[in-house]
Short mmCIF file of C-alpha atoms in Angstrom, two decimals:
data_model
loop_
_atom_site.label_atom_id
_atom_site.label_comp_id
_atom_site.label_asym_id
_atom_site.label_seq_id
_atom_site.Cartn_x
_atom_site.Cartn_y
_atom_site.Cartn_z
CA MET N 14 64.74 114.78 80.05
CA ALA N 15 65.93 111.23 79.37
CA ASN N 16 69.69 111.59 80.59
CA LYS N 17 71.94 108.92 78.98
CA ILE N 18 74.97 107.72 80.84
CA SER N 19 77.75 106.27 78.66
CA ASP N 20 79.55 103.00 79.14
CA GLU N 21 82.84 105.03 79.44
CA THR N 22 81.16 106.91 82.34
CA ILE N 23 80.08 103.95 84.18
CA GLU N 24 83.65 102.55 83.60
CA TYR N 25 85.09 105.81 85.16
CA VAL N 26 82.90 105.84 88.13
CA GLY N 27 83.73 102.11 88.78
CA ILE N 28 87.25 103.05 88.78
CA LEU N 29 87.15 105.70 91.04
CA ALA N 30 84.91 103.71 93.38
CA LYS N 31 87.46 100.91 93.06
CA LEU N 32 84.59 98.60 92.10
CA GLU N 33 84.56 95.83 89.57
CA LEU N 34 81.38 95.69 88.20
CA SER N 35 79.90 92.64 85.98
CA ASP N 36 78.08 93.68 82.80
CA GLU N 37 74.88 93.24 84.61
CA GLU N 38 75.70 95.60 87.45
CA LYS N 39 76.98 98.12 85.13
CA GLU N 40 73.65 98.26 83.41
CA GLU N 41 71.81 98.67 86.65
CA ALA N 42 74.02 101.18 87.50
CA LYS N 43 73.56 102.98 84.31
CA ALA N 44 69.91 102.79 84.85
CA ASP N 45 70.01 104.12 88.67
CA MET N 46 72.43 107.07 87.50
CA GLU N 47 69.76 107.84 84.71
CA LYS N 48 66.70 107.91 86.96
CA MET N 49 68.76 110.10 89.61
CA LEU N 50 69.73 112.60 86.77
CA ASP N 51 66.19 112.52 85.50
CA TYR N 52 64.96 113.26 89.15
CA ILE N 53 67.47 116.01 89.53
CA ASP N 54 65.72 117.56 85.94
CA THR N 55 62.28 117.14 87.73
CA LEU N 56 63.41 119.26 90.53
CA ASN N 57 65.02 121.95 88.76
CA GLU N 58 61.71 122.69 87.20
CA LEU N 59 60.28 123.90 90.50
CA ASP N 60 60.03 127.49 90.90
CA THR N 61 62.12 128.30 93.96
CA THR N 62 61.95 131.99 93.59
CA GLY N 63 61.92 133.64 97.34
CA ILE N 64 62.87 130.47 98.83
CA GLU N 65 66.05 130.76 100.97
CA PRO N 66 68.52 128.07 100.84
CA MET N 67 69.29 125.68 103.72
CA SER N 68 72.14 123.89 104.83
CA HIS N 69 70.07 121.67 107.12
CA VAL N 70 66.47 120.44 107.45
CA PHE N 71 66.37 121.55 111.46
CA PRO N 72 67.12 125.21 112.28
CA VAL N 73 70.78 125.07 113.78
CA ASN N 74 72.22 127.82 115.62
CA ASN N 75 75.72 128.16 116.93
CA VAL N 76 76.27 126.99 120.24
CA PHE N 77 79.30 128.92 121.09
CA ARG N 78 80.07 129.78 124.91
CA GLU N 79 82.72 131.83 126.74
CA ASP N 80 85.63 129.36 127.50
CA VAL N 81 85.62 130.13 131.24
CA VAL N 82 86.72 127.37 133.80
CA THR N 83 83.68 126.85 136.23
CA ASN N 84 84.93 124.21 138.64
CA GLY N 85 88.62 124.14 138.44
CA ASP N 86 90.77 121.31 137.12
CA GLY N 87 89.80 118.88 139.90
CA ARG N 88 93.44 117.79 140.33
CA GLU N 89 93.62 117.57 144.22
CA GLU N 90 90.29 115.60 144.12
CA THR N 91 91.77 113.23 141.49
CA LEU N 92 95.07 112.99 142.98
CA GLU N 93 93.16 112.00 146.38
CA ASN N 94 92.28 108.56 144.78
CA ALA N 95 95.88 107.71 143.88
CA PRO N 96 97.31 104.66 145.60
CA GLN N 97 100.74 106.30 145.76
CA ARG N 98 101.34 109.86 144.99
CA LYS N 99 104.57 111.99 144.18
CA GLU N 100 104.06 115.54 144.38
CA ASP N 101 101.41 116.37 141.87
CA SER N 102 101.21 112.98 140.00
CA PHE N 103 100.26 109.37 140.41
CA GLU N 104 103.18 107.31 141.29
CA VAL N 105 103.04 103.76 139.59
CA PRO N 106 105.50 100.78 139.56
CA ARG N 107 108.00 100.54 136.88
CA THR N 108 106.88 98.78 133.77
CA ILE N 109 110.22 98.58 131.71
CA GLY N 110 113.26 97.28 133.51
#
């Protein structure tokens, strides 16, 4: 294990993330990234034979349904609330002169 992150890598990651890191922050980031890579190496040692990959922790099924209108568009009920109506639209006062 013992992954080592170079100073150049930390500089590059800082540039990509648009971060200005102090020398102390760079050292902390290096240590954190090395720990993450070590943990990934530990996980890679596990025997995952016969384990199906998953994309989500919970079982998720697609919830597709037929696109069918069930109660109409409600246009008439909506237009009944209009203070003034012009054909199939709300009539409102002019706002630009």
